[in-house]
Coordinates of C-alpha atoms in Angstrom, one line a residue:
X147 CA -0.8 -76.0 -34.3
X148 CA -2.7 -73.0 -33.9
X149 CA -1.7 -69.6 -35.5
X150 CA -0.4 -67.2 -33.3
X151 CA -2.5 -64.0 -33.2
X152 CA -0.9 -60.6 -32.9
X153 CA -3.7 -58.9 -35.1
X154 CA -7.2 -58.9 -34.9
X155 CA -9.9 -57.1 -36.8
X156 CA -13.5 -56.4 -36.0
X157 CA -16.5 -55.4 -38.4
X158 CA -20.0 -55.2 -38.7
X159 CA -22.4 -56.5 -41.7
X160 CA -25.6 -56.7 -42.5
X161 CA -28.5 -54.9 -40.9
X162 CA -27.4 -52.7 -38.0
X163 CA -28.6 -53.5 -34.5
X164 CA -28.6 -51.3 -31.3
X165 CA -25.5 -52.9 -29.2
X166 CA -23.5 -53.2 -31.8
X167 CA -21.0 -50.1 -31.1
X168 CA -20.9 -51.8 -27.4
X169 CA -20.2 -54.8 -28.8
X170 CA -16.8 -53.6 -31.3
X171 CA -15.9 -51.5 -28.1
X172 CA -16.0 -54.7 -26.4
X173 CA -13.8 -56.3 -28.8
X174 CA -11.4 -53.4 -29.3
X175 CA -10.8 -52.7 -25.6
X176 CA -10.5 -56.9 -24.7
X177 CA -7.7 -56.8 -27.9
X178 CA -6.3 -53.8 -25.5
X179 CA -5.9 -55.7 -22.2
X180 CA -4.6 -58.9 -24.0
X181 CA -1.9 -56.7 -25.8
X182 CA -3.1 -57.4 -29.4
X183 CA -3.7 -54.9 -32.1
X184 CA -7.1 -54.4 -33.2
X185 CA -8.3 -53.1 -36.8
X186 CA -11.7 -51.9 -37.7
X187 CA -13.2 -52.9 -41.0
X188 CA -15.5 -50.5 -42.5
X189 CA -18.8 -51.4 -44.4
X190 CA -18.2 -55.3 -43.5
X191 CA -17.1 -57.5 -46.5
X192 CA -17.2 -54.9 -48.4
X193 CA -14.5 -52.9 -46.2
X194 CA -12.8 -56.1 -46.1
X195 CA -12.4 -56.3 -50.3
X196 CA -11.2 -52.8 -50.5
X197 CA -8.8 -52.8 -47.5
X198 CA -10.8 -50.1 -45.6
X199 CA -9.1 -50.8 -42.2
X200 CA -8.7 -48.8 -39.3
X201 CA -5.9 -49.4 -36.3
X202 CA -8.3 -48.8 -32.9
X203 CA -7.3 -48.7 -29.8
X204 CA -9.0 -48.3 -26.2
X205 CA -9.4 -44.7 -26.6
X206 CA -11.0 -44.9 -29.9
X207 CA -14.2 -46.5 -28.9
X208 CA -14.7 -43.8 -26.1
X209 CA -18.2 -42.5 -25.8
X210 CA -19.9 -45.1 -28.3
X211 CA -21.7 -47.7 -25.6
X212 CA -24.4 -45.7 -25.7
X213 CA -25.1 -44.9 -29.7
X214 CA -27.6 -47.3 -31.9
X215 CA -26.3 -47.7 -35.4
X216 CA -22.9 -48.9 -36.1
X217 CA -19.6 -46.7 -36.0
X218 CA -17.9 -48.9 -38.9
X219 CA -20.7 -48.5 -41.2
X220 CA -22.3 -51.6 -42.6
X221 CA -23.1 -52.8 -46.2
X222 CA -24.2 -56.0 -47.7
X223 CA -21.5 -57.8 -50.3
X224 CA -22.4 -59.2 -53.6
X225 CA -18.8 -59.2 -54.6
X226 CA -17.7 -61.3 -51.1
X227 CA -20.1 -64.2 -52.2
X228 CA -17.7 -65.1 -55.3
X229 CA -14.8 -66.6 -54.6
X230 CA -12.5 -64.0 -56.4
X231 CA -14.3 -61.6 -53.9
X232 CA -12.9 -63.8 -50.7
X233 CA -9.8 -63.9 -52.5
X234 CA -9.2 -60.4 -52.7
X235 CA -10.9 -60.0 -48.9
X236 CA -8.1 -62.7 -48.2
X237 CA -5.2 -60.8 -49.5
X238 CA -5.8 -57.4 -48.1
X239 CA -6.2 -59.0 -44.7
X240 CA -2.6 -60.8 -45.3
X241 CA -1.5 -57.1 -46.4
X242 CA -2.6 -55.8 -43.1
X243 CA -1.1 -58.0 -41.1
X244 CA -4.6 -59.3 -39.5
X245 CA -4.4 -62.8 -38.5
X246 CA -8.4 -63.4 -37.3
X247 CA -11.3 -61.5 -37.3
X248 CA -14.8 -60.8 -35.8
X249 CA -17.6 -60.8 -37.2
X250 CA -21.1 -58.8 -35.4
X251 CA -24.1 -59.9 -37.6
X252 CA -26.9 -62.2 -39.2
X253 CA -26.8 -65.4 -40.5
X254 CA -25.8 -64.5 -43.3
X255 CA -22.7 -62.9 -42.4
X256 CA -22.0 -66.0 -40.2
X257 CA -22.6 -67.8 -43.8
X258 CA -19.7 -65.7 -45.4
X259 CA -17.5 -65.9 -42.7
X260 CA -18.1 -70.1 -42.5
X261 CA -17.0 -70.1 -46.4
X262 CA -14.1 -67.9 -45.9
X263 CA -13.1 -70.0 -43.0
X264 CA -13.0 -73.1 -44.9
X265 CA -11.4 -71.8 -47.5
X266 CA -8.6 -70.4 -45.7
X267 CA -8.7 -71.3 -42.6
X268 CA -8.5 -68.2 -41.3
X269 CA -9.4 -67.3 -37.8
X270 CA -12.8 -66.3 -37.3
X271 CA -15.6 -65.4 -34.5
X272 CA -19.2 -64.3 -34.9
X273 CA -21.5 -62.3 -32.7
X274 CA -25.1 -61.9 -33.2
X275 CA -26.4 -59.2 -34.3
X276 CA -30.2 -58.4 -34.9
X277 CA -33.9 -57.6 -33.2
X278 CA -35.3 -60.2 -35.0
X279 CA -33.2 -63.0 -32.3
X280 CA -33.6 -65.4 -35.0
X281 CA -30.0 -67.1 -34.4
X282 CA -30.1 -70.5 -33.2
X283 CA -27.8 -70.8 -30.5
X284 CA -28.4 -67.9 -28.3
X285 CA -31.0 -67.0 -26.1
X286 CA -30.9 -62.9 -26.8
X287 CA -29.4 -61.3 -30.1
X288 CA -27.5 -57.9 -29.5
X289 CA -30.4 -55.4 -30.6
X290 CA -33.5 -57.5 -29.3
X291 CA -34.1 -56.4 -26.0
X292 CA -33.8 -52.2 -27.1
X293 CA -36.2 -53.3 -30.0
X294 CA -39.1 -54.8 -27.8
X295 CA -38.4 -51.4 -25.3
X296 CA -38.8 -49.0 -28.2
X297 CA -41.9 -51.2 -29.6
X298 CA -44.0 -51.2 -26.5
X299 CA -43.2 -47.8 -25.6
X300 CA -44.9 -47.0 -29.3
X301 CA -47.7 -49.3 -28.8
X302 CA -48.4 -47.6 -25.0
X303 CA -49.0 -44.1 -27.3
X304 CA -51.1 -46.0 -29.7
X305 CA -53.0 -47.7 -27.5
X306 CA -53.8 -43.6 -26.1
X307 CA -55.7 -42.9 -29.5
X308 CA -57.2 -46.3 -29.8
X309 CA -59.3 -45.9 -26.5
X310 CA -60.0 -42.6 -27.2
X311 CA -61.4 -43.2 -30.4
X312 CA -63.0 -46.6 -30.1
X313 CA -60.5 -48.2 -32.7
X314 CA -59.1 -51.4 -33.7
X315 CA -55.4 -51.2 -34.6
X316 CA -52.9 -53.4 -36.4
X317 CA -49.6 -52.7 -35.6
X318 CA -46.7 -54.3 -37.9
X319 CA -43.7 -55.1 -36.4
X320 CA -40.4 -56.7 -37.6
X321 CA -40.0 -60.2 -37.7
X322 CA -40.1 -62.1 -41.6
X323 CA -39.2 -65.3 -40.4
X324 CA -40.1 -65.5 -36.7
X325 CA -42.7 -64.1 -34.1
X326 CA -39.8 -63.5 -31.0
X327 CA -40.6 -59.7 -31.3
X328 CA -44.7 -59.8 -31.9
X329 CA -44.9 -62.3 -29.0
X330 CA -43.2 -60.5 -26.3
X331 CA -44.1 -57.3 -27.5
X332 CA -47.6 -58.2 -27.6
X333 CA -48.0 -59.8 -24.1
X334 CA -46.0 -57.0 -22.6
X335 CA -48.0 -54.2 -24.4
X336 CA -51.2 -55.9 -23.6
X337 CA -52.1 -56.5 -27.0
X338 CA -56.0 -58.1 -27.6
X339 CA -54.4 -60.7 -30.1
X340 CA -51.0 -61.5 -31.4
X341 CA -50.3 -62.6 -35.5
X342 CA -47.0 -64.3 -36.0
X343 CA -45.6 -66.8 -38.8
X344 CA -45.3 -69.8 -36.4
X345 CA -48.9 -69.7 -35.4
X346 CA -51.5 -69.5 -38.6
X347 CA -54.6 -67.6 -36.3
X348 CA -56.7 -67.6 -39.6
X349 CA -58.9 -64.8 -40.6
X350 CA -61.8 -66.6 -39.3
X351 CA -60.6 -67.5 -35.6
X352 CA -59.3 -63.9 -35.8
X353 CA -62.8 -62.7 -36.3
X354 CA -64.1 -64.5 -33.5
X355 CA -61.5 -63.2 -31.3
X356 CA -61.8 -59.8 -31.7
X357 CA -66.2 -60.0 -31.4
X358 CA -65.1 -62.3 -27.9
X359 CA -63.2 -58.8 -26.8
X360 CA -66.0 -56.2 -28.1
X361 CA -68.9 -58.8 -26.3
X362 CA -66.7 -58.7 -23.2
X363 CA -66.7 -55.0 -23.2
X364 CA -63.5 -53.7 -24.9
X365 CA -64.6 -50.8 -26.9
X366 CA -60.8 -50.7 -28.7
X367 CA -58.2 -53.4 -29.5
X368 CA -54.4 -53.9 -30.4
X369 CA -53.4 -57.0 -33.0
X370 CA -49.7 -56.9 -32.6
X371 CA -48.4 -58.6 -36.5
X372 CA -45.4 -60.1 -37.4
X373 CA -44.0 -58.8 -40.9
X374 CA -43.8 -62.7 -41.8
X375 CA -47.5 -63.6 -40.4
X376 CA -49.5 -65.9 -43.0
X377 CA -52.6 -65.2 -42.4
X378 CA -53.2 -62.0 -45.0
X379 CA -50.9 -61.3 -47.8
X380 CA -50.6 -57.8 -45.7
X381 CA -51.7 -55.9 -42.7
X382 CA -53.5 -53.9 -44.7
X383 CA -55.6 -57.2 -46.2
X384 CA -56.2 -57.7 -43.1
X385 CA -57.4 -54.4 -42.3
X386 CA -59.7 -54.2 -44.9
X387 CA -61.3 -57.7 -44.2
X388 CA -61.6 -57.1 -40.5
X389 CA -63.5 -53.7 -41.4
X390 CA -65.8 -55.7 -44.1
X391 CA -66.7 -58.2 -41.7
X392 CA -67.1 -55.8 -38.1
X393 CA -68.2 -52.4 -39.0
X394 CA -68.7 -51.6 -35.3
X395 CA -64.6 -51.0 -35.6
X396 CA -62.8 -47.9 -36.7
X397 CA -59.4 -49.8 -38.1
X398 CA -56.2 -48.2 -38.1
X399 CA -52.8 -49.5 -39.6
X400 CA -49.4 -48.6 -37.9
X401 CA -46.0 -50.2 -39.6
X402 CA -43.4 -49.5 -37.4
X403 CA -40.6 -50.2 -40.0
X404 CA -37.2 -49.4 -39.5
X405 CA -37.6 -47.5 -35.8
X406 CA -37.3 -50.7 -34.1
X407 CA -33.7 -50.9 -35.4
X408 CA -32.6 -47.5 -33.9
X409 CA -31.9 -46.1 -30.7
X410 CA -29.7 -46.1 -28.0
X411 CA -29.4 -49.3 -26.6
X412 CA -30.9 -51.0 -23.3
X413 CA -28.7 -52.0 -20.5
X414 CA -29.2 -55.6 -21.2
X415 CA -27.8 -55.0 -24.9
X416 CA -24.7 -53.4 -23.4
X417 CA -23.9 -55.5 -20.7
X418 CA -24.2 -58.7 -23.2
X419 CA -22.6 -57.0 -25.9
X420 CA -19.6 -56.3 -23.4
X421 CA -19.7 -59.9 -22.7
X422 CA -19.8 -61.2 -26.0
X423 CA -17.2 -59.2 -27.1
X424 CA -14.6 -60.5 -24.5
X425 CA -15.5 -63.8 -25.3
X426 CA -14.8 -63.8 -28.9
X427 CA -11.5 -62.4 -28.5
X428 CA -10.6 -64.6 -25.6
X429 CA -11.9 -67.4 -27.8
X430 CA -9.5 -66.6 -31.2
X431 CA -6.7 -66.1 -28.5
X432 CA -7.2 -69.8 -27.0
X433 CA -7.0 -71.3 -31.0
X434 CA -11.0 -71.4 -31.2
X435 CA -12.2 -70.3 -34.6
X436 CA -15.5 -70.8 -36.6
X437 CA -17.8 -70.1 -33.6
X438 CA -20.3 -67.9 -32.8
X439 CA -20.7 -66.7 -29.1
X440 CA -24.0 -66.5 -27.4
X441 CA -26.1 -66.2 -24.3
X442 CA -27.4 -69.7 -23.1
X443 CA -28.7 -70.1 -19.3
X444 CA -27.1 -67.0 -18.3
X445 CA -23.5 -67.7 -19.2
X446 CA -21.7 -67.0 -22.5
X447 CA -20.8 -69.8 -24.6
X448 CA -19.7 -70.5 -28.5
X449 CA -21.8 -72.7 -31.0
X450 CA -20.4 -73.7 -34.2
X451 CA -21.5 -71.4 -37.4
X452 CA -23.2 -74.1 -39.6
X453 CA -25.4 -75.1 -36.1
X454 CA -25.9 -71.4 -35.7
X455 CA -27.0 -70.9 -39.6
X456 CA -28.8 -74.1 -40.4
X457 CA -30.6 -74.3 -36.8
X458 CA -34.1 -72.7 -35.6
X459 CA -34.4 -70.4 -32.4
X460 CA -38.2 -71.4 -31.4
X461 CA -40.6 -69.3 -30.1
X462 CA -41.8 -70.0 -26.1
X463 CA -45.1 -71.7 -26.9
X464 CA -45.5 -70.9 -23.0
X465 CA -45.8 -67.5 -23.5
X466 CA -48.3 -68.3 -26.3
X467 CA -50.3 -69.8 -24.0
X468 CA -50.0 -67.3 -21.4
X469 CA -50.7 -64.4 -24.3
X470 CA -54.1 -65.9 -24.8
X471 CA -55.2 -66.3 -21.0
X472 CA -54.1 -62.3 -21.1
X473 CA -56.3 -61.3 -23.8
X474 CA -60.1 -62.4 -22.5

């Protein structure tokens, strides 16, 4: 029989995300309508551990829809992957009175929460949270659509000084594992050639594509790289070899870092994050736990953690194609 929830808590973990205050708004104002207390957890698992709750109600997520970053703070647990540490997590939730919670995160806070779930089978949801939109299971990641905004907007200003100086740059963008950022970004920015993990260009095919571009008449040129790309051990390898091997180029190195993680976020993150955060709470109410919602075809649905963790969001090999039509 399922439990009966009266108490529901909310928290953040891992990397922040712009969306993510939407998101616990979301969740705090659909614990609201249904008549259920809501708690927020500061500093994730780590929150959790220490009992560092907060009662919310509607009027305390007033104003936030709007902010990047994360109003509960976020931190990364080293205690929460022992089991003592989910003990203790365990009992201060039974302190509080919480009977499920909600998770906005990675897959690695989808990992925790999976554990903790079997362990004591407690009530749990996930919502994804991070630019990269490496989360099998959903379409778009809260964070990902502000991230590509903020990047093409930067790569529009770059591409300014790299016309008016004749130059070659390499911009580094987010993305260890996957390309989903460097892709799009680099098709909607324009960029001469894109450099992601899924797709080993090699140094000497890169070579050839950027003489293809000067011959054609292109006195500048923007290589859009993932972080995770395997062609160079860095961008700046990559730099240096480019500039070996084509002297007619000026080369220029821009790592973009940690502003793609910041900033207010898009309408698309808000609206999904307001979506996602209703459906996680209507979910826990209806006896579903160990899910994580996402975006699939336009509607919002719930795939099961260890799917989520364990499977592999592809990159659209279309788009691929269709980036390297762009770039003659």
């Amino acid at each position: 029989m399922a439990k009966t929830i009266k108490k529901i808590g909310v928290m953040t973990s891992g990397g922040d995300s712009p969306g993510m205050n939407a998101a616990i708004r979301s969740v705090v104002r659909a614990c609201a309508y249904h008549n259920i207390e809501c708690f927020g957890i500061y500093r994730g698992y780590e929150g959790m551990i220490e009992g560092d709750f907060i009662k919310m109600n509607a009027r305390s997520v007033k104003g936030i829809i709007n902010k990047g970053g994360t109003i509960l703070k976020s931190a990364r647990s080293k205690e929460f992957r022992t089991k003592e540490g989910r003990a203790k997590a365990h009992q201060q939730l039974e302190k509080a009175g919480i009977d499920a919670f909600v998770v906005i995160g990675g897959d690695g806070s989808f990992t925790g929460a999976m554990i903790f779930n079997q362990e004591y089978n407690f009530p749990v949801m996930g919502i994804p949270g991070t630019i990269d939109n490496d989360i099998f299971g959903t379409t778009h990641t809260l964070g990902y659509d502000t991230a590509l905004n903020t990047v093409v907007e930067v790569i529009d200003k770059i591409r300014d000084t790299a016309s008016s100086h004749n130059r070659l740059f390499f911009v580094e963008v987010m993305g260890r594992d996957v390309g989903h950022i460097a892709l799009n970004v680099g098709v909607g920015a324009g960029a001469e050639e894109i450099l992601i993990p899924e797709e080993d260009l090699g140094l000497d095919r890169l070579l050839e594509s950027l003489r293809r571009s000067k011959k054609s008449g292109k006195s500048s040129s923007i290589v859009v790289v993932a972080e995770g790309d395997k062609i160079g051990k860095s961008v700046f390898e990559l730099k240096d070899y480019v500039e070996e091997n084509m002297t007619e180029y000026e080369v220029r190195v821009s790592v973009l870092g940690h502003m793609q993680r910041g900033g207010a976020p898009s309408c698309f993150d808000r609206v999904l994050a307001s979506r996602m955060g209703v459906k996680a709470v209507e979910s826990l109410l209806d006896g579903h736990s160990n899910y994580m919602v996402g975006l699939k075809n336009d509607i919002i649905d719930v795939t099961p953690f260890d799917q989520a963790v364990k499977g592999k969001s592809k990159i659209n090999m279309e788009l691929l194609r269709v980036s390297d039509i762009m770039s003659i």
